XYZ file of C-alpha atoms in Angstrom:
373
model
C -3.653 -19.145 -17.324
C -0.902 -21.505 -18.405
C 2.766 -20.156 -17.596
C 5.862 -22.077 -18.883
C 9.344 -21.076 -18.536
C 11.893 -23.168 -20.591
C 15.184 -23.026 -18.708
C 18.162 -21.147 -19.578
C 18.740 -22.653 -22.952
C 19.136 -20.994 -26.271
C 15.722 -19.833 -27.495
C 14.392 -19.884 -23.820
C 11.165 -18.115 -23.424
C 8.152 -17.304 -21.207
C 5.067 -18.539 -22.665
C 1.759 -17.237 -21.406
C -1.075 -19.336 -22.555
C -4.786 -19.452 -22.008
C -5.161 -22.602 -19.753
C -6.250 -22.393 -16.141
C -4.040 -21.805 -13.265
C -4.133 -20.296 -9.825
C -3.618 -16.833 -11.290
C -6.288 -17.131 -13.944
C -8.674 -18.380 -11.414
C -8.092 -15.590 -9.017
C -7.894 -12.916 -11.876
C -9.571 -14.198 -14.920
C -9.348 -10.864 -16.726
C -5.934 -10.064 -15.978
C -3.606 -11.932 -18.524
C -3.570 -11.757 -22.269
C -2.333 -14.354 -24.420
C 1.214 -13.717 -25.623
C 4.461 -15.387 -26.336
C 7.578 -13.371 -25.338
C 10.874 -14.593 -26.762
C 13.494 -14.194 -24.017
C 17.225 -13.290 -24.586
C 19.602 -15.807 -22.864
C 22.728 -15.235 -20.621
C 25.236 -17.627 -19.324
C 25.229 -15.997 -15.902
C 22.557 -16.793 -13.438
C 21.869 -14.287 -10.524
C 21.024 -16.294 -7.244
C 20.487 -15.106 -3.892
C 23.586 -15.717 -1.531
C 23.312 -18.931 0.491
C 23.307 -17.323 3.898
C 21.666 -14.066 5.243
C 23.081 -11.294 7.283
C 20.755 -10.309 10.082
C 21.592 -7.702 12.522
C 25.166 -7.489 11.177
C 25.968 -11.180 11.623
C 25.906 -14.006 9.358
C 23.381 -16.617 9.787
C 23.025 -20.304 8.768
C 19.407 -19.830 7.675
C 19.250 -19.965 3.983
C 18.123 -16.676 2.352
C 14.506 -16.190 1.807
C 13.009 -16.557 -1.688
C 12.338 -13.044 -2.944
C 10.200 -11.953 -5.900
C 10.286 -8.363 -7.198
C 7.068 -7.387 -9.110
C 7.487 -4.370 -11.503
C 4.184 -2.882 -12.812
C 5.277 -1.459 -16.191
C 3.385 1.352 -18.165
C 5.235 3.857 -20.381
C 8.672 3.059 -18.865
C 10.534 1.920 -21.985
C 13.213 4.583 -20.957
C 13.899 3.112 -17.570
C 12.941 -0.559 -17.186
C 16.076 -2.092 -18.572
C 18.187 -0.222 -15.938
C 15.566 -1.182 -13.270
C 15.886 -4.878 -13.920
C 19.618 -4.605 -14.282
C 19.953 -2.953 -11.016
C 18.089 -5.870 -9.155
C 20.275 -7.373 -6.350
C 21.374 -10.807 -6.196
C 18.900 -11.314 -3.194
C 15.997 -11.327 -5.696
C 15.181 -14.653 -7.147
C 12.517 -13.649 -9.632
C 11.791 -10.447 -11.367
C 8.244 -10.333 -12.551
C 7.400 -7.607 -14.833
C 3.646 -6.767 -15.695
C 3.366 -4.996 -19.169
C 0.194 -3.249 -18.349
C -0.591 -2.828 -22.006
C 2.090 -0.132 -22.396
C 1.763 1.694 -25.761
C 5.356 2.455 -25.888
C 8.461 0.112 -26.512
C 8.494 -1.325 -22.980
C 7.699 -4.842 -24.345
C 10.283 -4.620 -27.083
C 13.021 -3.556 -24.409
C 12.037 -6.322 -22.024
C 12.631 -8.806 -25.011
C 16.286 -7.643 -25.119
C 16.916 -8.063 -21.483
C 19.193 -11.162 -20.816
C 18.450 -11.742 -16.980
C 17.426 -15.250 -16.542
C 15.290 -14.145 -13.498
C 12.879 -12.197 -15.554
C 9.526 -13.172 -16.328
C 7.078 -10.897 -18.404
C 3.440 -11.048 -18.034
C 1.176 -8.941 -20.247
C -2.273 -7.302 -20.043
C -4.469 -6.798 -23.000
C -6.045 -3.738 -21.732
C -4.421 -1.354 -19.129
C -5.664 -2.119 -15.815
C -3.732 0.415 -13.722
C -0.848 -0.108 -11.146
C -3.204 -1.990 -8.751
C -4.320 -4.494 -11.570
C -0.831 -4.992 -12.660
C 0.305 -5.710 -8.990
C -2.459 -8.042 -8.548
C -1.328 -10.105 -11.534
C 2.204 -10.095 -10.121
C 1.334 -11.093 -6.692
C -0.480 -13.988 -7.901
C 2.459 -15.184 -10.167
C 4.904 -14.504 -7.215
C 2.714 -16.565 -4.866
C 2.551 -19.384 -7.396
C 6.167 -19.437 -7.845
C 6.739 -20.046 -4.036
C 8.173 -16.478 -3.101
C 8.435 -15.986 0.603
C 8.782 -12.284 0.346
C 7.276 -10.002 -2.342
C 8.485 -6.711 -3.230
C 7.039 -3.958 -5.344
C 9.368 -2.078 -7.547
C 8.165 0.724 -9.949
C 9.576 0.737 -13.416
C 10.116 4.239 -13.710
C 13.333 4.180 -11.734
C 12.195 6.225 -8.745
C 12.910 3.289 -6.534
C 16.524 2.074 -6.050
C 16.471 -1.567 -6.250
C 19.636 -1.659 -4.097
C 17.498 -0.799 -1.115
C 15.592 -4.226 -1.433
C 17.836 -6.000 1.082
C 17.474 -3.169 3.551
C 13.541 -3.235 2.679
C 13.125 -6.941 3.384
C 15.480 -7.186 6.481
C 12.807 -6.550 9.111
C 10.671 -9.254 7.598
C 13.764 -11.693 7.696
C 14.420 -10.946 11.260
C 10.662 -11.524 12.069
C 10.020 -8.022 13.130
C 7.496 -7.125 10.425
C 4.849 -8.544 8.091
C 4.992 -5.658 5.680
C 7.518 -2.788 5.046
C 7.519 0.156 3.068
C 9.625 3.163 2.332
C 9.206 6.623 3.835
C 10.647 9.585 2.180
C 9.904 11.933 5.092
C 12.121 10.202 7.666
C 14.778 12.796 7.710
C 14.925 16.430 7.169
C 17.273 15.896 4.309
C 14.907 13.705 2.361
C 12.092 16.168 2.887
C 13.982 19.067 1.499
C 14.590 17.086 -1.656
C 10.968 16.494 -2.424
C 8.912 18.977 -4.224
C 6.755 21.245 -2.109
C 3.231 20.159 -3.934
C 4.196 16.460 -3.103
C 4.957 17.525 0.811
C 1.831 19.182 1.403
C -0.366 16.406 -0.539
C 1.439 13.874 1.283
C 1.019 15.396 4.862
C -2.912 15.836 4.111
C -3.228 12.260 2.710
C -1.023 10.647 5.468
C -3.350 11.701 8.226
C -6.426 10.640 6.152
C -4.628 7.196 5.530
C -3.932 6.960 9.286
C -7.662 7.169 10.031
C -8.583 4.723 6.965
C -5.751 2.051 7.818
C -5.339 2.108 11.454
C -1.563 2.372 11.110
C -1.096 5.584 12.823
C 2.695 5.750 12.889
C 2.721 5.237 9.280
C 3.890 8.112 6.980
C 4.187 8.826 3.266
C 1.338 6.609 2.406
C 1.599 6.989 -1.520
C 5.182 5.517 -1.392
C 4.790 2.354 -3.503
C 8.239 0.720 -2.336
C 6.733 -2.095 -0.463
C 7.773 -5.437 0.689
C 5.397 -8.201 2.240
C 5.522 -11.535 3.580
C 3.934 -14.042 1.215
C 2.092 -15.552 4.033
C 0.357 -12.296 4.881
C -0.773 -11.838 1.123
C -2.196 -15.397 1.254
C -4.334 -14.259 4.435
C -5.287 -11.144 2.787
C -8.425 -10.488 0.561
C -6.341 -9.756 -2.721
C -9.505 -8.961 -4.652
C -10.293 -5.972 -2.360
C -7.080 -4.226 -3.504
C -7.673 -1.293 -5.838
C -6.661 -1.506 -9.377
C -5.740 2.285 -9.641
C -3.121 4.274 -7.860
C -5.046 3.759 -4.635
C -3.638 0.349 -4.644
C -0.791 1.230 -1.982
C -3.473 2.747 0.419
C -5.923 -0.203 -0.023
C -2.922 -2.497 0.735
C -2.300 -0.792 4.119
C -6.050 -0.877 4.801
C -6.599 -4.877 4.047
C -3.204 -5.412 5.883
C -4.770 -4.127 9.204
C -7.547 -6.854 9.178
C -4.856 -9.511 9.079
C -3.241 -7.772 11.942
C 0.096 -7.274 10.027
C 2.865 -5.513 11.649
C 4.121 -2.530 9.578
C 7.446 -0.948 9.464
C 8.508 2.156 7.839
C 12.288 2.595 6.666
C 13.973 5.697 5.346
C 14.620 6.225 1.656
C 15.844 8.963 -0.686
C 13.387 10.225 -3.118
C 14.493 10.089 -6.625
C 12.940 12.455 -9.356
C 14.597 12.450 -12.881
C 13.285 12.872 -16.285
C 10.420 10.588 -15.805
C 6.989 12.042 -15.552
C 4.225 11.035 -13.079
C 0.786 10.940 -13.709
C -0.026 11.654 -9.817
C -0.799 15.020 -8.453
C -0.746 14.763 -4.678
C -3.398 17.606 -4.027
C -5.539 16.136 -6.751
C -5.175 12.587 -4.954
C -6.311 14.231 -1.572
C -9.644 15.385 -3.437
C -10.097 12.189 -5.208
C -9.428 9.797 -2.566
C -10.983 11.608 0.598
C -14.524 9.956 -0.166
C -12.720 6.385 -0.557
C -10.912 7.128 2.575
C -13.643 8.015 4.573
C -15.581 4.982 3.500
C -12.565 2.779 4.398
C -12.475 4.486 7.786
C -16.230 3.747 8.649
C -15.814 0.322 7.269
C -12.563 -0.331 9.532
C -14.412 0.835 12.513
C -17.543 -1.474 11.835
C -15.336 -4.635 11.098
C -12.844 -3.891 14.003
C -15.129 -2.875 16.727
C -18.643 -4.120 16.050
C -18.499 -7.140 13.713
C -15.289 -8.802 14.806
C -15.163 -7.519 18.411
C -17.140 -5.231 20.748
C -15.018 -3.573 23.501
C -14.636 -0.205 25.228
C -13.776 1.452 22.096
C -17.314 0.237 20.699
C -18.932 1.674 23.878
C -17.286 4.954 23.400
C -18.311 5.336 19.961
C -21.801 4.283 20.458
C -22.347 6.974 23.069
C -20.056 9.497 21.895
C -21.035 9.881 18.309
C -24.788 10.454 19.044
C -24.063 12.555 21.829
C -21.761 14.962 19.574
C -24.422 14.955 16.758
C -27.295 15.549 19.181
C -25.314 18.623 20.654
C -24.598 20.024 17.194
C -28.071 19.723 15.844
C -29.648 20.924 19.059
C -27.522 23.977 19.297
C -28.022 24.688 15.509
C -31.693 24.415 15.791
C -31.924 26.809 18.634
C -29.571 29.256 17.198
C -31.585 29.331 13.930
C -34.793 29.756 16.057
C -33.286 32.432 18.106
C -31.964 34.359 14.874
C -35.596 34.125 13.382
C -37.577 35.182 16.466
C -34.851 37.577 17.855
C -35.668 35.954 21.280
C -32.501 35.035 23.187
C -31.869 31.323 23.970
C -32.050 30.479 27.550
C -28.803 29.444 29.468
C -30.205 25.994 30.130
C -30.773 25.308 26.385
C -27.313 26.437 25.516
C -25.828 24.223 28.264
C -27.924 21.180 26.906
C -26.023 21.573 23.572
C -22.571 22.470 25.044
C -22.535 19.559 27.442
C -23.524 17.137 24.794
C -20.870 18.278 22.395
C -18.084 18.248 24.872
C -19.213 14.778 26.309
C -19.521 13.249 22.882
C -16.087 14.978 21.672
C -14.319 13.510 24.857
C -15.693 9.963 24.247
C -14.848 10.042 20.686
C -11.252 11.473 21.494
C -10.832 8.492 23.913
C -11.906 6.105 21.359
C -9.237 7.357 18.973
C -6.456 7.165 21.938
C -7.455 3.365 22.270
C -7.616 2.792 18.615
C -3.821 4.124 18.320
C -2.855 1.942 21.246
C -4.506 -1.286 19.376
C -2.343 -0.644 16.150
C -0.799 -4.028 15.087
C 2.605 -4.227 16.608
C 2.624 -1.097 18.542
C 3.761 -3.015 21.805
C 6.876 -3.995 19.771
C 8.002 -0.300 19.349
C-alpha cells in the first residue's frame, strides 16, 4: 500500500494506492484502493510543546499521539468525534470499514489537517479496522496509539487523562473502566452490567489481568513499543478485538492500568449484546485461558505453578471420575459404597482443588505490574 499525504495546500488529499508498504505487507487484504479529497483549513492542531505530569509542567517534549477511529455506520457522529479531538492528538486515523452509509462523504467535508482516512473494500470488523489503523500509526511514528470509537460513546476529551499513565512511565496499556464508581454503574443499562460482570471474570482467567474490569470497554491507549512487540496478527477482527488485545499484551508483560470514565449512551445503536457475547465468547475465552497457561507455565517457564497444575488437575479429575463411577455402580447394584472408596474420591478432589486454588493465587500474584500497585 502506498500512502501519500500532500501537505496543507488547497486541494490537499490523502491518496491510498496499491504499492507496497509496511501496512500492506502486514495486512495485504486490509486496504482498498481509493483517493479521498480532503478539505483544507488554515489552522493546524498541534500538541503543546510541553507536557503536564503529576500536575507539574515538564521540559520533556509531548509524545506523538495517534487516535485510531474504526468507522462503520457512524455518519451521524464521526464529524463531532473528530472535531472534539484534543490538541494532544497529532494524527487522527479514521478507517472506513466499508460503511454503507454516508460516513465517507462526511469525512470528506472535515477540515482538520490531522485527519487521515483509510478505506476497506469489504467490512472486516472493528478488529480488522483497528489492525489497519495501528499499522498506519506505527508507520507514522506515533509513540502512543489511542482507540476511539466513531459512535460518540467515548469522549475524546479524556485522551490526555488516558495516556497520562503511559507518559509517566507507569503503564504500557491503559483502558477505560465504567464500573470504577457507583455513580458510573447506575448509569449503565442493567443488561450491560450483568453481561460485563460475567465476561469480566472470564477475561481475567483468559488474559491474566486479574485486576482489570469492564473488558469490552474499547477506550484503550497503548505504547507504540508495546504494539511492536506484540503479535498483531493474533488480534481478532471482530468485537473480540479488545479482549484479544489484553490476552496478547500479557505475553509482552505489559503493565495495564484502568482509569474511571463515564458511560455515554445516546441515540446511537450498538450491535453488541453483552449476554449474547458471554455465550459467543466463552469457548474462545476458555481456549485463550488454556493457551495462556501452556505458554506461561510450560513452554516459556516451568515453576511452582506448573507443578501445582500438573499435580492438581489430574488429582481433581481422578477424584471426580472415581466418585462418579462408584456412585453409578452403587445406584445400579443397590450395594452401598464402602467408606474407604468414598474417601479415596473425596481426598483426591480436595487435594486437587487445593493445588489448583494455590496455582490461581500465584498466577494472580504474577500479574504484570502487580508489584507496582
